[in-house]
Short mmCIF file of C-alpha atoms in Angstrom, two decimals:
data_model
loop_
_atom_site.label_atom_id
_atom_site.label_comp_id
_atom_site.label_asym_id
_atom_site.label_seq_id
_atom_site.Cartn_x
_atom_site.Cartn_y
_atom_site.Cartn_z
CA MET M 914 0.25 -18.62 1.80
CA ALA M 915 -1.43 -21.74 1.56
CA LEU M 916 -1.90 -22.91 4.92
CA ARG M 917 -0.63 -26.17 5.52
CA ASP M 918 3.08 -24.56 3.91
CA LEU M 919 2.43 -22.29 6.93
CA PHE M 920 2.27 -24.77 9.60
CA LEU M 921 5.96 -26.39 7.42
CA MET M 922 7.14 -22.78 8.51
CA VAL M 923 5.62 -23.35 11.47
CA LEU M 924 7.58 -26.50 12.25
CA VAL M 925 10.43 -25.57 10.53
CA CYS M 926 11.31 -22.37 12.92
CA PHE M 927 10.16 -24.68 16.22
CA LEU M 928 12.55 -27.23 14.30
CA TRP M 929 16.08 -24.63 14.65
CA ALA M 930 14.16 -23.35 18.29
CA ALA M 931 14.16 -26.86 19.37
CA HIS M 932 17.73 -27.53 18.01
CA THR M 933 19.33 -24.34 19.97
CA ILE M 934 18.27 -25.73 23.29
CA VAL M 935 19.76 -29.73 22.15
CA SER M 936 23.20 -27.80 21.00
CA LYS M 937 22.38 -26.31 24.82
CA ILE M 938 22.71 -29.64 26.48
CA VAL M 939 24.95 -31.48 24.40
CA VAL M 940 27.75 -28.65 24.83
CA SER M 941 26.22 -27.56 28.63
CA GLY M 942 24.42 -30.63 30.49
CA MET M 943 26.18 -33.86 28.70
CA GLU M 944 29.36 -31.61 28.17
CA ILE M 945 30.10 -32.81 25.00
CA PRO M 946 33.11 -30.99 23.27
CA PRO M 947 31.94 -28.18 20.88
CA LEU M 948 34.14 -28.41 18.26
CA PHE M 949 33.88 -33.01 18.58
CA TYR M 950 30.13 -31.68 18.25
CA ALA M 951 30.60 -29.89 15.15
CA ALA M 952 32.81 -32.48 13.63
CA VAL M 953 30.93 -35.33 14.46
CA ARG M 954 27.55 -33.65 12.73
CA PHE M 955 28.60 -32.06 9.57
CA GLY M 956 30.96 -35.55 9.40
CA ILE M 957 26.77 -37.14 9.19
CA VAL M 958 25.51 -34.36 7.27
CA ALA M 959 28.14 -34.88 4.41
CA LEU M 960 27.85 -39.38 4.33
CA LEU M 961 23.81 -38.92 3.73
CA ALA M 962 24.21 -36.10 1.11
CA VAL M 963 27.26 -38.00 -0.56
CA PRO M 964 24.32 -39.19 -3.78
CA TRP M 965 24.24 -35.01 -4.26
CA LEU M 966 27.70 -33.01 -4.18
CA LEU M 967 27.45 -33.84 -8.04
CA PRO M 968 28.09 -32.25 -10.29
CA ALA M 969 30.40 -29.75 -8.13
CA PRO M 970 29.22 -26.06 -7.89
CA ARG M 971 31.75 -24.01 -9.56
CA PRO M 972 33.70 -22.06 -8.78
CA ARG M 973 34.82 -24.99 -6.28
CA TRP M 974 37.00 -22.89 -4.07
CA ARG M 975 34.18 -20.54 -3.52
CA ILE M 976 31.00 -23.54 -2.54
CA LEU M 977 33.66 -24.99 -0.14
CA LEU M 978 34.81 -21.62 0.84
CA VAL M 979 30.98 -20.76 1.69
CA GLY M 980 29.80 -24.33 2.80
CA PHE M 981 32.84 -24.62 5.95
CA LEU M 982 31.82 -20.22 6.85
CA MET M 983 27.91 -22.10 6.91
CA GLY M 984 28.91 -24.55 8.23
CA GLY M 985 31.85 -26.57 10.60
CA GLY M 986 32.97 -22.65 11.17
CA GLY M 987 30.04 -21.09 12.49
CA PHE M 988 28.19 -24.10 13.56
CA ALA M 989 31.75 -24.09 16.55
CA LEU M 990 31.28 -20.69 17.43
CA PHE M 991 27.52 -21.05 17.47
CA PHE M 992 28.84 -24.70 20.20
CA LEU M 993 31.29 -22.67 22.04
CA GLY M 994 28.96 -19.04 21.97
CA ILE M 995 25.78 -21.43 24.23
CA ARG M 996 28.27 -23.39 26.50
CA THR M 997 27.58 -19.91 28.13
CA ALA M 998 25.06 -18.58 27.05
CA SER M 999 21.35 -19.03 27.43
CA PRO M 1000 20.04 -20.22 24.56
CA SER M 1001 18.14 -17.72 24.35
CA SER M 1002 20.12 -14.77 25.27
CA ALA M 1003 21.56 -16.63 21.89
CA ALA M 1004 18.21 -16.09 19.37
CA VAL M 1005 17.92 -12.31 19.80
CA VAL M 1006 21.42 -12.14 19.50
CA SER M 1007 22.72 -13.99 16.76
CA GLN M 1008 19.22 -11.77 15.15
CA LEU M 1009 22.19 -9.76 13.97
CA GLY M 1010 23.46 -11.58 11.60
CA LEU M 1011 20.79 -10.15 9.66
CA PRO M 1012 21.83 -6.12 10.01
CA ILE M 1013 25.60 -7.70 9.91
CA THR M 1014 25.15 -9.34 6.01
CA THR M 1015 22.84 -5.90 4.51
CA LEU M 1016 26.50 -3.76 5.79
CA LEU M 1017 28.34 -6.10 4.08
CA SER M 1018 26.16 -6.56 0.67
CA VAL M 1019 26.43 -3.00 0.78
CA ALA M 1020 30.52 -2.76 1.48
CA MET M 1021 31.32 -6.03 -0.52
CA LEU M 1022 27.53 -5.99 -3.58
CA GLY M 1023 27.34 -2.01 -3.90
CA GLU M 1024 24.16 -2.13 -2.19
CA ARG M 1025 22.09 0.66 -0.91
CA ILE M 1026 20.79 1.54 2.37
CA TYR M 1027 17.77 4.08 3.25
CA TRP M 1028 16.27 5.98 6.01
CA ARG M 1029 13.58 3.30 6.68
CA ARG M 1030 16.32 -0.37 6.33
CA GLY M 1031 19.45 1.70 8.66
CA LEU M 1032 17.00 2.51 11.43
CA GLY M 1033 15.81 -1.21 11.67
CA ILE M 1034 19.80 -2.18 11.35
CA ALA M 1035 20.03 0.25 14.56
CA LEU M 1036 17.60 -1.00 16.30
CA THR M 1037 18.47 -4.72 16.04
CA PHE M 1038 22.08 -4.07 17.37
CA VAL M 1039 20.89 -1.63 19.90
CA GLY M 1040 18.69 -4.26 21.32
CA GLY M 1041 21.48 -7.25 20.27
CA MET M 1042 23.96 -4.85 23.08
CA LEU M 1043 21.35 -5.18 25.44
CA VAL M 1044 21.19 -8.55 25.41
CA MET M 1045 24.33 -9.13 25.54
CA TRP M 1046 24.92 -7.09 28.24
CA ASP M 1047 26.68 -8.37 31.59
CA PRO M 1048 26.83 -5.25 34.25
CA SER M 1049 27.64 -8.25 36.93
CA ALA M 1050 31.27 -9.52 35.22
CA GLY M 1051 34.86 -7.93 34.93
CA PHE M 1052 33.71 -6.67 31.40
CA PRO M 1053 30.73 -5.66 30.53
CA LEU M 1054 29.84 -8.11 27.47
CA SER M 1055 29.25 -12.19 27.69
CA GLY M 1056 31.70 -13.90 26.22
CA GLY M 1057 29.28 -16.35 25.52
CA LEU M 1058 27.71 -14.09 23.28
CA VAL M 1059 30.02 -12.41 22.44
CA LEU M 1060 31.58 -15.92 20.45
CA ILE M 1061 27.37 -16.23 18.49
CA LEU M 1062 28.09 -12.56 17.83
CA ALA M 1063 31.32 -14.33 15.69
CA SER M 1064 29.11 -16.80 14.59
CA ALA M 1065 26.74 -14.17 13.15
CA ALA M 1066 29.28 -12.12 11.84
CA VAL M 1067 30.21 -15.48 9.99
CA GLY M 1068 27.34 -16.58 7.99
CA SER M 1069 26.66 -13.20 6.87
CA LEU M 1070 30.10 -13.59 5.04
CA ALA M 1071 28.89 -16.96 3.89
CA ALA M 1072 25.73 -15.23 2.71
CA VAL M 1073 27.04 -12.60 0.51
CA LEU M 1074 29.68 -15.02 -1.18
CA MET M 1075 27.09 -17.37 -1.64
CA LYS M 1076 25.62 -14.40 -4.05
CA GLN M 1077 27.74 -15.48 -6.41
CA ALA M 1078 27.65 -19.15 -6.18
CA LYS M 1079 25.06 -19.76 -8.86
CA GLY M 1080 22.91 -23.15 -9.44
CA VAL M 1081 23.94 -24.44 -6.40
CA LYS M 1082 20.54 -26.56 -5.25
CA PRO M 1083 19.16 -27.47 -1.47
CA LEU M 1084 20.43 -30.97 -0.68
CA GLN M 1085 23.37 -30.27 -3.39
CA PHE M 1086 24.75 -27.62 -0.59
CA GLN M 1087 23.62 -29.63 2.59
CA ALA M 1088 26.69 -32.04 0.72
CA TRP M 1089 28.87 -29.59 0.31
CA ILE M 1090 28.36 -27.72 3.62
CA GLY M 1091 28.89 -31.23 5.28
CA LEU M 1092 32.09 -31.99 2.76
CA ALA M 1093 33.80 -28.62 3.29
CA SER M 1094 33.78 -28.62 7.11
CA VAL M 1095 33.55 -31.97 8.70
CA ALA M 1096 38.19 -32.60 7.37
CA PRO M 1097 38.77 -28.50 8.80
CA MET M 1098 36.44 -29.64 12.20
CA ILE M 1099 38.17 -33.41 12.83
CA LEU M 1100 41.83 -30.96 12.46
CA LEU M 1101 40.26 -28.57 15.20
CA THR M 1102 38.61 -30.89 17.16
CA THR M 1103 42.10 -33.58 17.83
CA SER M 1104 44.09 -30.17 18.26
CA LEU M 1105 42.02 -28.29 20.69
CA GLU M 1106 40.00 -31.12 22.53
CA THR M 1107 40.85 -34.04 25.15
CA GLY M 1108 38.68 -36.48 26.25
CA GLN M 1109 35.84 -36.41 23.18
CA VAL M 1110 35.00 -40.72 23.08
CA ASP M 1111 34.93 -40.72 26.98
CA ARG M 1112 32.63 -38.20 26.89
CA ALA M 1113 30.68 -39.54 23.88
CA MET M 1114 30.64 -42.54 25.57
CA GLU M 1115 28.97 -41.22 28.67
CA ALA M 1116 25.99 -39.15 27.54
CA GLY M 1117 25.41 -42.03 25.80
CA TRP M 1118 21.85 -42.58 23.51
CA GLY M 1119 20.87 -38.98 24.22
CA PHE M 1120 24.39 -37.54 22.69
CA VAL M 1121 23.66 -39.93 19.31
CA ALA M 1122 19.94 -38.68 19.01
CA ALA M 1123 21.40 -35.16 19.78
CA LEU M 1124 22.99 -35.79 16.01
CA LEU M 1125 20.25 -37.80 14.69
CA PHE M 1126 17.90 -34.93 14.93
CA SER M 1127 20.93 -31.76 13.95
CA ALA M 1128 21.83 -33.51 11.16
CA LEU M 1129 19.63 -35.51 9.76
CA VAL M 1130 15.55 -33.12 11.30
CA VAL M 1131 17.99 -30.12 11.59
CA SER M 1132 20.11 -29.72 8.14
CA LEU M 1133 18.59 -31.81 5.83
CA LEU M 1134 14.50 -32.25 7.20
CA ALA M 1135 14.54 -28.50 7.85
CA HIS M 1136 17.13 -26.80 4.88
CA THR M 1137 14.94 -29.14 2.92
CA ILE M 1138 11.05 -27.85 3.48
CA TYR M 1139 13.27 -24.26 3.49
CA TYR M 1140 14.66 -24.11 -0.02
CA GLY M 1141 11.69 -25.39 -1.36
CA LEU M 1142 9.37 -22.68 0.43
CA ILE M 1143 11.74 -19.96 -0.68
CA GLY M 1144 10.88 -20.98 -4.46
CA LYS M 1145 7.60 -21.59 -4.09
CA TYR M 1146 7.00 -17.20 -1.99
CA PRO M 1147 7.80 -14.14 -2.33
CA ALA M 1148 11.47 -13.20 -0.13
CA ASN M 1149 9.57 -9.92 2.17
CA LEU M 1150 6.72 -13.06 2.83
CA ILE M 1151 8.25 -15.91 4.23
CA ALA M 1152 11.44 -13.04 5.72
CA PRO M 1153 8.89 -12.16 8.18
CA LEU M 1154 8.05 -15.38 9.22
CA THR M 1155 11.38 -16.73 10.28
CA ILE M 1156 10.83 -14.47 13.85
CA MET M 1157 9.27 -16.83 14.87
CA ASN M 1158 12.20 -19.22 15.77
CA PRO M 1159 13.98 -16.57 17.35
CA LEU M 1160 10.15 -16.12 20.14
CA PHE M 1161 10.77 -20.61 19.58
CA THR M 1162 13.88 -20.48 21.28
CA VAL M 1163 12.60 -17.57 24.04
CA ALA M 1164 9.81 -19.36 24.97
CA LEU M 1165 11.93 -23.05 25.30
CA GLY M 1166 15.02 -21.60 26.93
CA ILE M 1167 12.88 -19.91 29.48
CA LEU M 1168 10.34 -24.38 29.77
CA VAL M 1169 12.95 -26.60 29.66
CA THR M 1170 16.61 -24.68 30.32
CA GLY M 1171 14.82 -21.92 33.13
CA ASP M 1172 15.58 -18.84 30.79
CA GLU M 1173 15.85 -15.93 33.07
CA PHE M 1174 13.76 -12.88 31.10
CA ASP M 1175 14.58 -9.63 32.63
CA GLY M 1176 13.34 -6.65 31.74
CA ARG M 1177 16.79 -5.82 30.50
CA MET M 1178 15.68 -9.52 27.81
CA ALA M 1179 12.39 -8.00 27.60
CA LEU M 1180 13.48 -4.81 25.91
CA GLY M 1181 16.51 -5.65 24.01
CA THR M 1182 14.72 -8.55 22.54
CA GLY M 1183 11.95 -6.39 21.56
CA LEU M 1184 13.40 -3.27 20.36
CA ALA M 1185 16.00 -7.12 17.85
CA LEU M 1186 13.34 -7.92 16.08
CA CYS M 1187 11.34 -4.86 15.82
CA GLY M 1188 14.78 -4.20 13.52
CA VAL M 1189 14.73 -6.97 12.42
CA LEU M 1190 11.22 -7.36 11.00
CA ILE M 1191 11.77 -3.82 9.11
CA ILE M 1192 14.85 -5.32 7.84
CA ALA M 1193 12.97 -8.34 6.39
CA LEU M 1194 9.91 -5.66 5.26
CA ARG M 1195 12.06 -3.55 3.21
CA ARG M 1196 13.66 -5.78 0.53
CA ASN M 1197 17.92 -5.87 -0.71
CA HIS M 1198 17.67 -5.12 -3.71
CA VAL M 1199 21.50 -6.55 -4.71
CA MET M 1200 20.77 -9.33 -2.57
CA PRO M 1201 16.82 -9.85 -2.24
CA LEU M 1202 16.48 -13.86 -0.44
CA ALA M 1203 19.47 -12.05 2.31
CA SER M 1204 17.53 -12.07 4.77
CA VAL M 1205 15.58 -15.95 3.45
CA LEU M 1206 18.66 -16.92 3.78
CA TRP M 1207 20.28 -15.98 6.98
CA GLY M 1208 17.46 -17.57 8.85
CA ARG M 1209 18.72 -21.32 7.52
CA PHE M 1210 21.90 -20.42 9.99
CA ARG M 1211 20.20 -21.21 12.68
#
């Protein structure tokens, strides 16, 4: 990989990690309702990406479903979960999306798994469960991290469905994610949340800055750079580099939000990332871009 492109990949992973930290601050520190945050974010994306909507991909119902699952649906679950989960633990649990994508490609697309990828899947799940385990609570798993896991599963389903949507360009895809997400998220936030505007006004320019970072820098800039790198380099070169995303998130979580990182977290993180690396290096023949597609969900 050219040095310039490697730096771009590092930048993209850092921006994804920073977005997790920013999201935690928005829904926990600023106390912005999570569904409202998702609705406004994807409203901005939809508005800015309108010029790339056409020609509409076909079948249209599939791109709308995939757009909602990858956009508002998945991120709403993520924002709900990260209210109580730490960014570092959320980053590790999110990595379960890759083995879930692999398993779904087996069930829905006829992919075959051999022992090395099977080992990677097992390691990732064991590591993820260690991170999710909450021995001090009545329920053995962290509720916030269960929502993060649900977000990962929704993104995995979207990745498999995306396999059958052909010829969608990066900015066009972002446009349809915004379009498919904004109306359902407005309906959900108005039905289930209260005081959204008051909280946003109290948060002031900090919330505006977070929205612009999320919609412009992460959704449009980082993802567009990432898709460009996917088109330029083979999947088995890009996929292992996405490991930088959770590593950056863990580091930023410790430095910025004061995340605890004890022996259980260290062991779970190590096992999960080793498993992800094994899966990423063993090519998915039915969905060769599964591992790199997963990276863009975060």
